[in-house]
Backbone atoms as SQL, in Angstrom:
CREATE TABLE atoms (id INTEGER PRIMARY KEY, chain TEXT, resi INTEGER, resn TEXT, atom TEXT, x REAL, y REAL, z REAL);
INSERT INTO atoms VALUES
  (1, 'A', 1, 'MET', 'N', 109.953, 93.716, 102.094),
  (2, 'A', 1, 'MET', 'CA', 110.573, 93.727, 100.789),
  (3, 'A', 1, 'MET', 'C', 110.301, 95.094, 100.156),
  (4, 'A', 2, 'PHE', 'N', 111.238, 95.599, 99.418),
  (5, 'A', 2, 'PHE', 'CA', 111.113, 96.943, 98.865),
  (6, 'A', 2, 'PHE', 'C', 110.269, 96.969, 97.582),
  (7, 'A', 3, 'TYR', 'N', 109.430, 97.953, 97.501),
  (8, 'A', 3, 'TYR', 'CA', 108.680, 98.246, 96.274),
  (9, 'A', 3, 'TYR', 'C', 108.408, 99.742, 96.266),
  (10, 'A', 4, 'MET', 'N', 108.725, 100.391, 95.165),
  (11, 'A', 4, 'MET', 'CA', 108.462, 101.822, 95.031),
  (12, 'A', 4, 'MET', 'C', 107.013, 102.010, 94.584),
  (13, 'A', 5, 'PRO', 'N', 106.148, 102.525, 95.450),
  (14, 'A', 5, 'PRO', 'CA', 104.745, 102.744, 95.066),
  (15, 'A', 5, 'PRO', 'C', 104.670, 103.642, 93.830),
  (16, 'A', 6, 'LYS', 'N', 103.751, 103.308, 92.929),
  (17, 'A', 6, 'LYS', 'CA', 103.646, 104.122, 91.713),
  (18, 'A', 6, 'LYS', 'C', 102.299, 103.955, 91.038),
  (19, 'A', 7, 'TYR', 'N', 102.008, 104.920, 90.188),
  (20, 'A', 7, 'TYR', 'CA', 100.796, 104.899, 89.371),
  (21, 'A', 7, 'TYR', 'C', 101.081, 104.201, 88.045),
  (22, 'A', 8, 'HIS', 'N', 100.066, 103.497, 87.552),
  (23, 'A', 8, 'HIS', 'CA', 100.131, 102.846, 86.239),
  (24, 'A', 8, 'HIS', 'C', 98.839, 103.172, 85.504),
  (25, 'A', 9, 'ASN', 'N', 98.921, 103.223, 84.191),
  (26, 'A', 9, 'ASN', 'CA', 97.727, 103.415, 83.384),
  (27, 'A', 9, 'ASN', 'C', 97.205, 102.069, 82.918),
  (28, 'A', 10, 'LEU', 'N', 95.907, 101.861, 83.085),
  (29, 'A', 10, 'LEU', 'CA', 95.261, 100.651, 82.597),
  (30, 'A', 10, 'LEU', 'C', 94.836, 100.859, 81.151),
  (31, 'A', 11, 'PRO', 'N', 94.639, 99.777, 80.403),
  (32, 'A', 11, 'PRO', 'CA', 94.235, 99.909, 78.993),
  (33, 'A', 11, 'PRO', 'C', 92.956, 100.722, 78.792),
  (34, 'A', 12, 'ASP', 'N', 92.057, 100.716, 79.783),
  (35, 'A', 12, 'ASP', 'CA', 90.803, 101.467, 79.620),
  (36, 'A', 12, 'ASP', 'C', 90.940, 102.939, 80.003),
  (37, 'A', 13, 'GLY', 'N', 92.168, 103.381, 80.319),
  (38, 'A', 13, 'GLY', 'CA', 92.408, 104.785, 80.621),
  (39, 'A', 13, 'GLY', 'C', 92.418, 105.112, 82.108),
  (40, 'A', 14, 'ARG', 'N', 91.944, 104.219, 82.949),
  (41, 'A', 14, 'ARG', 'CA', 91.970, 104.484, 84.391),
  (42, 'A', 14, 'ARG', 'C', 93.380, 104.311, 84.931),
  (43, 'A', 15, 'GLN', 'N', 93.634, 104.971, 86.041),
  (44, 'A', 15, 'GLN', 'CA', 94.915, 104.819, 86.710),
  (45, 'A', 15, 'GLN', 'C', 94.764, 103.901, 87.909),
  (46, 'A', 16, 'VAL', 'N', 95.805, 103.126, 88.133),
  (47, 'A', 16, 'VAL', 'CA', 95.862, 102.267, 89.320),
  (48, 'A', 16, 'VAL', 'C', 97.114, 102.639, 90.087),
  (49, 'A', 17, 'PHE', 'N', 96.993, 102.677, 91.386),
  (50, 'A', 17, 'PHE', 'CA', 98.118, 102.972, 92.257),
  (51, 'A', 17, 'PHE', 'C', 98.493, 101.689, 92.980),
  (52, 'A', 18, 'LEU', 'N', 99.708, 101.210, 92.751),
  (53, 'A', 18, 'LEU', 'CA', 100.217, 100.026, 93.447),
  (54, 'A', 18, 'LEU', 'C', 101.056, 100.503, 94.618),
  (55, 'A', 19, 'ARG', 'N', 100.726, 100.009, 95.801),
  (56, 'A', 19, 'ARG', 'CA', 101.357, 100.497, 97.021),
  (57, 'A', 19, 'ARG', 'C', 101.416, 99.408, 98.079),
  (58, 'A', 20, 'PHE', 'N', 102.222, 99.685, 99.114),
  (59, 'A', 20, 'PHE', 'CA', 102.222, 98.833, 100.303),
  (60, 'A', 20, 'PHE', 'C', 100.882, 99.005, 101.002),
  (61, 'A', 21, 'PRO', 'N', 100.422, 97.976, 101.675),
  (62, 'A', 21, 'PRO', 'CA', 99.168, 98.113, 102.415),
  (63, 'A', 21, 'PRO', 'C', 99.347, 98.877, 103.721),
  (64, 'A', 22, 'ASP', 'N', 98.337, 99.597, 104.088),
  (65, 'A', 22, 'ASP', 'CA', 98.217, 100.178, 105.421),
  (66, 'A', 22, 'ASP', 'C', 97.318, 99.202, 106.176),
  (67, 'A', 23, 'PRO', 'N', 97.852, 98.464, 107.161),
  (68, 'A', 23, 'PRO', 'CA', 97.052, 97.431, 107.817),
  (69, 'A', 23, 'PRO', 'C', 95.706, 97.911, 108.345),
  (70, 'A', 24, 'GLU', 'N', 95.652, 99.113, 108.888),
  (71, 'A', 24, 'GLU', 'CA', 94.379, 99.622, 109.413),
  (72, 'A', 24, 'GLU', 'C', 93.395, 99.936, 108.285),
  (73, 'A', 25, 'ARG', 'N', 93.878, 100.576, 107.254),
  (74, 'A', 25, 'ARG', 'CA', 93.012, 101.025, 106.154),
  (75, 'A', 25, 'ARG', 'C', 92.633, 99.910, 105.183),
  (76, 'A', 26, 'HIS', 'N', 93.551, 98.996, 104.949),
  (77, 'A', 26, 'HIS', 'CA', 93.343, 97.986, 103.901),
  (78, 'A', 26, 'HIS', 'C', 92.951, 96.611, 104.423),
  (79, 'A', 27, 'ALA', 'N', 92.825, 96.438, 105.738),
  (80, 'A', 27, 'ALA', 'CA', 92.537, 95.111, 106.289),
  (81, 'A', 27, 'ALA', 'C', 91.210, 94.545, 105.803),
  (82, 'A', 28, 'LEU', 'N', 90.157, 95.343, 105.845),
  (83, 'A', 28, 'LEU', 'CA', 88.846, 94.825, 105.447),
  (84, 'A', 28, 'LEU', 'C', 88.812, 94.430, 103.971),
  (85, 'A', 29, 'PRO', 'N', 89.211, 95.316, 103.038),
  (86, 'A', 29, 'PRO', 'CA', 89.183, 94.859, 101.643),
  (87, 'A', 29, 'PRO', 'C', 90.152, 93.721, 101.368),
  (88, 'A', 30, 'ALA', 'N', 91.306, 93.723, 102.029),
  (89, 'A', 30, 'ALA', 'CA', 92.262, 92.626, 101.821),
  (90, 'A', 30, 'ALA', 'C', 91.700, 91.314, 102.335),
  (91, 'A', 31, 'SER', 'N', 90.957, 91.373, 103.437),
  (92, 'A', 31, 'SER', 'CA', 90.390, 90.139, 103.988),
  (93, 'A', 31, 'SER', 'C', 89.375, 89.523, 103.033),
  (94, 'A', 32, 'ARG', 'N', 88.772, 90.339, 102.208),
  (95, 'A', 32, 'ARG', 'CA', 87.809, 89.831, 101.216),
  (96, 'A', 32, 'ARG', 'C', 88.513, 89.223, 100.007),
  (97, 'A', 33, 'LEU', 'N', 89.774, 89.621, 99.787),
  (98, 'A', 33, 'LEU', 'CA', 90.481, 89.192, 98.585),
  (99, 'A', 33, 'LEU', 'C', 91.537, 88.119, 98.842),
  (100, 'A', 34, 'LEU', 'N', 92.320, 88.273, 99.886),
  (101, 'A', 34, 'LEU', 'CA', 93.418, 87.342, 100.130),
  (102, 'A', 34, 'LEU', 'C', 92.919, 86.041, 100.747),
  (103, 'A', 35, 'LYS', 'N', 93.326, 84.950, 100.173),
  (104, 'A', 35, 'LYS', 'CA', 92.935, 83.638, 100.698),
  (105, 'A', 35, 'LYS', 'C', 93.714, 83.287, 101.964),
  (106, 'A', 36, 'ALA', 'N', 94.786, 84.026, 102.246),
  (107, 'A', 36, 'ALA', 'CA', 95.628, 83.731, 103.400),
  (108, 'A', 36, 'ALA', 'C', 95.014, 84.199, 104.716),
  (109, 'A', 37, 'VAL', 'N', 93.941, 84.976, 104.647),
  (110, 'A', 37, 'VAL', 'CA', 93.323, 85.501, 105.867),
  (111, 'A', 37, 'VAL', 'C', 91.829, 85.210, 105.851),
  (112, 'A', 38, 'SER', 'N', 91.232, 85.176, 107.049),
  (113, 'A', 38, 'SER', 'CA', 89.812, 84.832, 107.112),
  (114, 'A', 38, 'SER', 'C', 88.933, 85.985, 107.568),
  (115, 'A', 39, 'ASP', 'N', 89.516, 86.982, 108.220),
  (116, 'A', 39, 'ASP', 'CA', 88.693, 88.104, 108.678),
  (117, 'A', 39, 'ASP', 'C', 89.549, 89.372, 108.772),
  (118, 'A', 40, 'GLU', 'N', 88.907, 90.479, 109.130),
  (119, 'A', 40, 'GLU', 'CA', 89.586, 91.768, 109.153),
  (120, 'A', 40, 'GLU', 'C', 90.718, 91.813, 110.177),
  (121, 'A', 41, 'GLU', 'N', 90.493, 91.267, 111.371),
  (122, 'A', 41, 'GLU', 'CA', 91.537, 91.285, 112.397),
  (123, 'A', 41, 'GLU', 'C', 92.743, 90.477, 111.959),
  (124, 'A', 42, 'GLN', 'N', 92.495, 89.308, 111.401),
  (125, 'A', 42, 'GLN', 'CA', 93.604, 88.484, 110.917),
  (126, 'A', 42, 'GLN', 'C', 94.325, 89.194, 109.771),
  (127, 'A', 43, 'ALA', 'N', 93.590, 89.917, 108.944),
  (128, 'A', 43, 'ALA', 'CA', 94.197, 90.663, 107.838),
  (129, 'A', 43, 'ALA', 'C', 95.109, 91.766, 108.355),
  (130, 'A', 44, 'LYS', 'N', 94.702, 92.461, 109.423),
  (131, 'A', 44, 'LYS', 'CA', 95.551, 93.513, 110.006),
  (132, 'A', 44, 'LYS', 'C', 96.897, 92.939, 110.427),
  (133, 'A', 45, 'VAL', 'N', 96.851, 91.820, 111.113),
  (134, 'A', 45, 'VAL', 'CA', 98.082, 91.178, 111.573),
  (135, 'A', 45, 'VAL', 'C', 98.907, 90.711, 110.375),
  (136, 'A', 46, 'PHE', 'N', 98.264, 90.054, 109.428),
  (137, 'A', 46, 'PHE', 'CA', 98.944, 89.537, 108.240),
  (138, 'A', 46, 'PHE', 'C', 99.635, 90.664, 107.470),
  (139, 'A', 47, 'LEU', 'N', 98.932, 91.775, 107.249),
  (140, 'A', 47, 'LEU', 'CA', 99.495, 92.891, 106.484),
  (141, 'A', 47, 'LEU', 'C', 100.647, 93.543, 107.227),
  (142, 'A', 48, 'ALA', 'N', 100.511, 93.719, 108.534),
  (143, 'A', 48, 'ALA', 'CA', 101.597, 94.305, 109.321),
  (144, 'A', 48, 'ALA', 'C', 102.842, 93.408, 109.275),
  (145, 'A', 49, 'GLU', 'N', 102.643, 92.107, 109.424),
  (146, 'A', 49, 'GLU', 'CA', 103.763, 91.170, 109.355),
  (147, 'A', 49, 'GLU', 'C', 104.393, 91.154, 107.970),
  (148, 'A', 50, 'ALA', 'N', 103.562, 91.204, 106.945),
  (149, 'A', 50, 'ALA', 'CA', 104.082, 91.203, 105.570),
  (150, 'A', 50, 'ALA', 'C', 104.919, 92.450, 105.312),
  (151, 'A', 51, 'ASN', 'N', 104.472, 93.595, 105.814),
  (152, 'A', 51, 'ASN', 'CA', 105.224, 94.839, 105.616),
  (153, 'A', 51, 'ASN', 'C', 106.608, 94.766, 106.255),
  (154, 'A', 52, 'ALA', 'N', 106.757, 93.985, 107.311),
  (155, 'A', 52, 'ALA', 'CA', 108.024, 93.885, 108.028),
  (156, 'A', 52, 'ALA', 'C', 108.895, 92.724, 107.558),
  (157, 'A', 53, 'ASP', 'N', 108.375, 91.870, 106.703),
  (158, 'A', 53, 'ASP', 'CA', 109.073, 90.642, 106.288),
  (159, 'A', 53, 'ASP', 'C', 109.842, 90.889, 104.984),
  (160, 'A', 54, 'PRO', 'N', 111.174, 90.734, 104.993),
  (161, 'A', 54, 'PRO', 'CA', 111.949, 90.965, 103.771),
  (162, 'A', 54, 'PRO', 'C', 111.743, 89.886, 102.698),
  (163, 'A', 55, 'GLN', 'N', 111.049, 88.810, 103.042),
  (164, 'A', 55, 'GLN', 'CA', 110.790, 87.738, 102.082),
  (165, 'A', 55, 'GLN', 'C', 109.346, 87.716, 101.591),
  (166, 'A', 56, 'ARG', 'N', 108.567, 88.735, 101.964),
  (167, 'A', 56, 'ARG', 'CA', 107.153, 88.771, 101.598),
  (168, 'A', 56, 'ARG', 'C', 106.780, 90.186, 101.169),
  (169, 'A', 57, 'LEU', 'N', 105.957, 90.268, 100.147),
  (170, 'A', 57, 'LEU', 'CA', 105.480, 91.562, 99.671),
  (171, 'A', 57, 'LEU', 'C', 103.991, 91.461, 99.363),
  (172, 'A', 58, 'VAL', 'N', 103.223, 92.369, 99.928),
  (173, 'A', 58, 'VAL', 'CA', 101.813, 92.517, 99.581),
  (174, 'A', 58, 'VAL', 'C', 101.671, 93.867, 98.898),
  (175, 'A', 59, 'LEU', 'N', 101.048, 93.871, 97.748),
  (176, 'A', 59, 'LEU', 'CA', 100.734, 95.112, 97.043),
  (177, 'A', 59, 'LEU', 'C', 99.228, 95.294, 97.017),
  (178, 'A', 60, 'ILE', 'N', 98.804, 96.511, 97.249),
  (179, 'A', 60, 'ILE', 'CA', 97.397, 96.888, 97.143),
  (180, 'A', 60, 'ILE', 'C', 97.245, 97.683, 95.853),
  (181, 'A', 61, 'ALA', 'N', 96.251, 97.333, 95.061),
  (182, 'A', 61, 'ALA', 'CA', 95.951, 98.042, 93.820),
  (183, 'A', 61, 'ALA', 'C', 94.709, 98.900, 94.051),
  (184, 'A', 62, 'GLU', 'N', 94.896, 100.208, 93.982),
  (185, 'A', 62, 'GLU', 'CA', 93.790, 101.135, 94.184),
  (186, 'A', 62, 'GLU', 'C', 93.427, 101.804, 92.863),
  (187, 'A', 63, 'VAL', 'N', 92.141, 101.820, 92.565),
  (188, 'A', 63, 'VAL', 'CA', 91.617, 102.516, 91.395),
  (189, 'A', 63, 'VAL', 'C', 90.641, 103.552, 91.923),
  (190, 'A', 64, 'ALA', 'N', 90.926, 104.812, 91.652),
  (191, 'A', 64, 'ALA', 'CA', 90.100, 105.923, 92.138),
  (192, 'A', 64, 'ALA', 'C', 89.884, 105.831, 93.649),
  (193, 'A', 65, 'GLY', 'N', 90.931, 105.440, 94.378),
  (194, 'A', 65, 'GLY', 'CA', 90.879, 105.371, 95.830),
  (195, 'A', 65, 'GLY', 'C', 90.261, 104.106, 96.408),
  (196, 'A', 66, 'ALA', 'N', 89.684, 103.257, 95.569),
  (197, 'A', 66, 'ALA', 'CA', 89.067, 102.013, 96.044),
  (198, 'A', 66, 'ALA', 'C', 90.034, 100.851, 95.843),
  (199, 'A', 67, 'VAL', 'N', 90.060, 99.936, 96.799),
  (200, 'A', 67, 'VAL', 'CA', 90.901, 98.750, 96.651),
  (201, 'A', 67, 'VAL', 'C', 90.270, 97.850, 95.604),
  (202, 'A', 68, 'ALA', 'N', 90.997, 97.695, 94.503),
  (203, 'A', 68, 'ALA', 'CA', 90.501, 96.915, 93.383),
  (204, 'A', 68, 'ALA', 'C', 91.124, 95.524, 93.342),
  (205, 'A', 69, 'GLY', 'N', 92.217, 95.355, 94.052),
  (206, 'A', 69, 'GLY', 'CA', 92.874, 94.063, 94.062),
  (207, 'A', 69, 'GLY', 'C', 94.098, 94.095, 94.938),
  (208, 'A', 70, 'CYS', 'N', 94.713, 92.937, 95.071),
  (209, 'A', 70, 'CYS', 'CA', 95.955, 92.854, 95.832),
  (210, 'A', 70, 'CYS', 'C', 96.754, 91.671, 95.324),
  (211, 'A', 71, 'GLY', 'N', 98.024, 91.712, 95.626),
  (212, 'A', 71, 'GLY', 'CA', 98.914, 90.641, 95.229),
  (213, 'A', 71, 'GLY', 'C', 99.843, 90.293, 96.367),
  (214, 'A', 72, 'LEU', 'N', 100.237, 89.045, 96.418),
  (215, 'A', 72, 'LEU', 'CA', 101.123, 88.545, 97.459),
  (216, 'A', 72, 'LEU', 'C', 102.278, 87.805, 96.804),
  (217, 'A', 73, 'LEU', 'N', 103.483, 88.169, 97.196),
  (218, 'A', 73, 'LEU', 'CA', 104.694, 87.493, 96.749),
  (219, 'A', 73, 'LEU', 'C', 105.409, 86.982, 97.983),
  (220, 'A', 74, 'GLU', 'N', 105.683, 85.690, 98.014),
  (221, 'A', 74, 'GLU', 'CA', 106.436, 85.089, 99.109),
  (222, 'A', 74, 'GLU', 'C', 107.646, 84.389, 98.521),
  (223, 'A', 75, 'LEU', 'N', 108.815, 84.702, 99.054),
  (224, 'A', 75, 'LEU', 'CA', 110.048, 84.153, 98.501),
  (225, 'A', 75, 'LEU', 'C', 110.693, 83.086, 99.374),
  (226, 'A', 76, 'GLN', 'N', 110.201, 82.854, 100.594),
  (227, 'A', 76, 'GLN', 'CA', 110.794, 81.836, 101.443),
  (228, 'A', 76, 'GLN', 'C', 110.340, 80.451, 100.993),
  (229, 'A', 77, 'ASP', 'N', 111.201, 79.455, 101.211),
  (230, 'A', 77, 'ASP', 'CA', 110.938, 78.059, 100.844),
  (231, 'A', 77, 'ASP', 'C', 110.518, 77.947, 99.378),
  (232, 'A', 78, 'GLN', 'N', 109.247, 77.676, 99.150),
  (233, 'A', 78, 'GLN', 'CA', 108.715, 77.568, 97.793),
  (234, 'A', 78, 'GLN', 'C', 108.160, 78.940, 97.380),
  (235, 'A', 79, 'PRO', 'N', 108.856, 79.685, 96.512),
  (236, 'A', 79, 'PRO', 'CA', 108.334, 80.989, 96.100),
  (237, 'A', 79, 'PRO', 'C', 106.929, 80.857, 95.509),
  (238, 'A', 80, 'GLN', 'N', 106.088, 81.793, 95.873),
  (239, 'A', 80, 'GLN', 'CA', 104.726, 81.776, 95.330),
  (240, 'A', 80, 'GLN', 'C', 104.232, 83.188, 95.087),
  (241, 'A', 81, 'LEU', 'N', 103.306, 83.278, 94.183),
  (242, 'A', 81, 'LEU', 'CA', 102.700, 84.541, 93.803),
  (243, 'A', 81, 'LEU', 'C', 101.196, 84.330, 93.743),
  (244, 'A', 82, 'GLN', 'N', 100.471, 85.237, 94.349),
  (245, 'A', 82, 'GLN', 'CA', 99.011, 85.162, 94.353),
  (246, 'A', 82, 'GLN', 'C', 98.469, 86.543, 94.016),
  (247, 'A', 83, 'VAL', 'N', 97.513, 86.605, 93.115),
  (248, 'A', 83, 'VAL', 'CA', 96.861, 87.863, 92.757),
  (249, 'A', 83, 'VAL', 'C', 95.361, 87.668, 92.860),
  (250, 'A', 84, 'GLU', 'N', 94.715, 88.581, 93.537),
  (251, 'A', 84, 'GLU', 'CA', 93.259, 88.557, 93.679),
  (252, 'A', 84, 'GLU', 'C', 92.712, 89.917, 93.269),
  (253, 'A', 85, 'ILE', 'N', 91.739, 89.898, 92.388),
  (254, 'A', 85, 'ILE', 'CA', 91.133, 91.127, 91.878),
  (255, 'A', 85, 'ILE', 'C', 89.652, 91.114, 92.207),
  (256, 'A', 86, 'ASP', 'N', 89.160, 92.244, 92.692),
  (257, 'A', 86, 'ASP', 'CA', 87.731, 92.390, 92.943),
  (258, 'A', 86, 'ASP', 'C', 87.003, 92.195, 91.609),
  (259, 'A', 87, 'GLN', 'N', 85.922, 91.449, 91.638),
  (260, 'A', 87, 'GLN', 'CA', 85.190, 91.113, 90.415),
  (261, 'A', 87, 'GLN', 'C', 84.780, 92.354, 89.618),
  (262, 'A', 88, 'ALA', 'N', 84.513, 93.448, 90.298),
  (263, 'A', 88, 'ALA', 'CA', 84.124, 94.684, 89.611),
  (264, 'A', 88, 'ALA', 'C', 85.243, 95.240, 88.737),
  (265, 'A', 89, 'TYR', 'N', 86.471, 94.788, 88.960),
  (266, 'A', 89, 'TYR', 'CA', 87.622, 95.292, 88.205),
  (267, 'A', 89, 'TYR', 'C', 88.273, 94.218, 87.334),
  (268, 'A', 90, 'SER', 'N', 87.599, 93.109, 87.140),
  (269, 'A', 90, 'SER', 'CA', 88.179, 92.049, 86.317),
  (270, 'A', 90, 'SER', 'C', 88.059, 92.409, 84.833),
  (271, 'A', 91, 'GLY', 'N', 88.995, 91.894, 84.067),
  (272, 'A', 91, 'GLY', 'CA', 88.958, 92.088, 82.624),
  (273, 'A', 91, 'GLY', 'C', 89.468, 93.425, 82.131),
  (274, 'A', 92, 'ILE', 'N', 90.153, 94.196, 83.002),
  (275, 'A', 92, 'ILE', 'CA', 90.664, 95.504, 82.562),
  (276, 'A', 92, 'ILE', 'C', 92.189, 95.550, 82.574),
  (277, 'A', 93, 'GLY', 'N', 92.827, 94.406, 82.765),
  (278, 'A', 93, 'GLY', 'CA', 94.283, 94.340, 82.748),
  (279, 'A', 93, 'GLY', 'C', 94.933, 94.511, 84.112),
  (280, 'A', 94, 'LEU', 'N', 94.133, 94.637, 85.149),
  (281, 'A', 94, 'LEU', 'CA', 94.665, 94.859, 86.484),
  (282, 'A', 94, 'LEU', 'C', 95.413, 93.637, 87.013),
  (283, 'A', 95, 'GLU', 'N', 94.871, 92.459, 86.802),
  (284, 'A', 95, 'GLU', 'CA', 95.521, 91.240, 87.285),
  (285, 'A', 95, 'GLU', 'C', 96.906, 91.080, 86.670),
  (286, 'A', 96, 'LYS', 'N', 97.008, 91.312, 85.382),
  (287, 'A', 96, 'LYS', 'CA', 98.305, 91.193, 84.696),
  (288, 'A', 96, 'LYS', 'C', 99.289, 92.238, 85.216),
  (289, 'A', 97, 'LEU', 'N', 98.821, 93.450, 85.465),
  (290, 'A', 97, 'LEU', 'CA', 99.683, 94.509, 85.986),
  (291, 'A', 97, 'LEU', 'C', 100.248, 94.132, 87.354),
  (292, 'A', 98, 'VAL', 'N', 99.411, 93.667, 88.257),
  (293, 'A', 98, 'VAL', 'CA', 99.865, 93.283, 89.597),
  (294, 'A', 98, 'VAL', 'C', 100.827, 92.103, 89.506),
  (295, 'A', 99, 'GLU', 'N', 100.475, 91.110, 88.707),
  (296, 'A', 99, 'GLU', 'CA', 101.336, 89.935, 88.542),
  (297, 'A', 99, 'GLU', 'C', 102.701, 90.326, 87.981),
  (298, 'A', 100, 'THR', 'N', 102.711, 91.147, 86.953),
  (299, 'A', 100, 'THR', 'CA', 103.968, 91.584, 86.344),
  (300, 'A', 100, 'THR', 'C', 104.819, 92.367, 87.340),
  (301, 'A', 101, 'SER', 'N', 104.186, 93.230, 88.118),
  (302, 'A', 101, 'SER', 'CA', 104.915, 94.018, 89.115),
  (303, 'A', 101, 'SER', 'C', 105.558, 93.118, 90.158),
  (304, 'A', 102, 'LEU', 'N', 104.832, 92.115, 90.624),
  (305, 'A', 102, 'LEU', 'CA', 105.390, 91.186, 91.609),
  (306, 'A', 102, 'LEU', 'C', 106.510, 90.337, 91.014),
  (307, 'A', 103, 'LYS', 'N', 106.356, 89.931, 89.775),
  (308, 'A', 103, 'LYS', 'CA', 107.407, 89.148, 89.120),
  (309, 'A', 103, 'LYS', 'C', 108.681, 89.974, 88.946),
  (310, 'A', 104, 'GLU', 'N', 108.530, 91.270, 88.680),
  (311, 'A', 104, 'GLU', 'CA', 109.699, 92.149, 88.561),
  (312, 'A', 104, 'GLU', 'C', 110.440, 92.236, 89.886),
  (313, 'A', 105, 'VAL', 'N', 109.713, 92.341, 90.982),
  (314, 'A', 105, 'VAL', 'CA', 110.347, 92.382, 92.297),
  (315, 'A', 105, 'VAL', 'C', 111.057, 91.058, 92.573),
  (316, 'A', 106, 'ALA', 'N', 110.410, 89.947, 92.258),
  (317, 'A', 106, 'ALA', 'CA', 111.034, 88.629, 92.449),
  (318, 'A', 106, 'ALA', 'C', 112.325, 88.527, 91.625),
  (319, 'A', 107, 'ALA', 'N', 112.280, 88.979, 90.390),
  (320, 'A', 107, 'ALA', 'CA', 113.466, 88.920, 89.528),
  (321, 'A', 107, 'ALA', 'C', 114.600, 89.757, 90.120),
  (322, 'A', 108, 'GLN', 'N', 114.280, 90.896, 90.720),
  (323, 'A', 108, 'GLN', 'CA', 115.308, 91.723, 91.366),
  (324, 'A', 108, 'GLN', 'C', 115.948, 90.983, 92.531),
  (325, 'A', 109, 'LYS', 'N', 115.216, 90.060, 93.117),
  (326, 'A', 109, 'LYS', 'CA', 115.729, 89.248, 94.224),
  (327, 'A', 109, 'LYS', 'C', 116.371, 87.953, 93.723),
  (328, 'A', 110, 'GLY', 'N', 116.435, 87.764, 92.386),
  (329, 'A', 110, 'GLY', 'CA', 117.041, 86.587, 91.811),
  (330, 'A', 110, 'GLY', 'C', 116.146, 85.377, 91.734),
  (331, 'A', 111, 'VAL', 'N', 114.836, 85.593, 91.842),
  (332, 'A', 111, 'VAL', 'CA', 113.869, 84.499, 91.796),
  (333, 'A', 111, 'VAL', 'C', 113.026, 84.646, 90.537),
  (334, 'A', 112, 'GLU', 'N', 112.970, 83.594, 89.748),
  (335, 'A', 112, 'GLU', 'CA', 112.116, 83.601, 88.560),
  (336, 'A', 112, 'GLU', 'C', 110.866, 82.803, 88.829),
  (337, 'A', 113, 'LEU', 'N', 109.725, 83.406, 88.557),
  (338, 'A', 113, 'LEU', 'CA', 108.439, 82.736, 88.787),
  (339, 'A', 113, 'LEU', 'C', 107.779, 82.399, 87.462);
């Protein structure tokens, strides 16, 4: 699914970069955050498949180069949205930013969440 990677400003002044995952680079942090995977190897496969699936989008949220969170949008069958934020980055507006970004992509596909 298409998403234009971009920087966003958080309310506390930090910047977050929302981007597609690199399965090799983001597998370990994603495996800690996404409930859909249980370990790093499974995360690599999951992220690679998600990148190739037109009905699925995974976004990685990076703050100062560190993975601070991720979001998953699935549009097949029952559309669903999942956002997971590393506890160190909770309460700074990151969860809302990722959720809003995924909802915008869903709306572009004609799906309201």
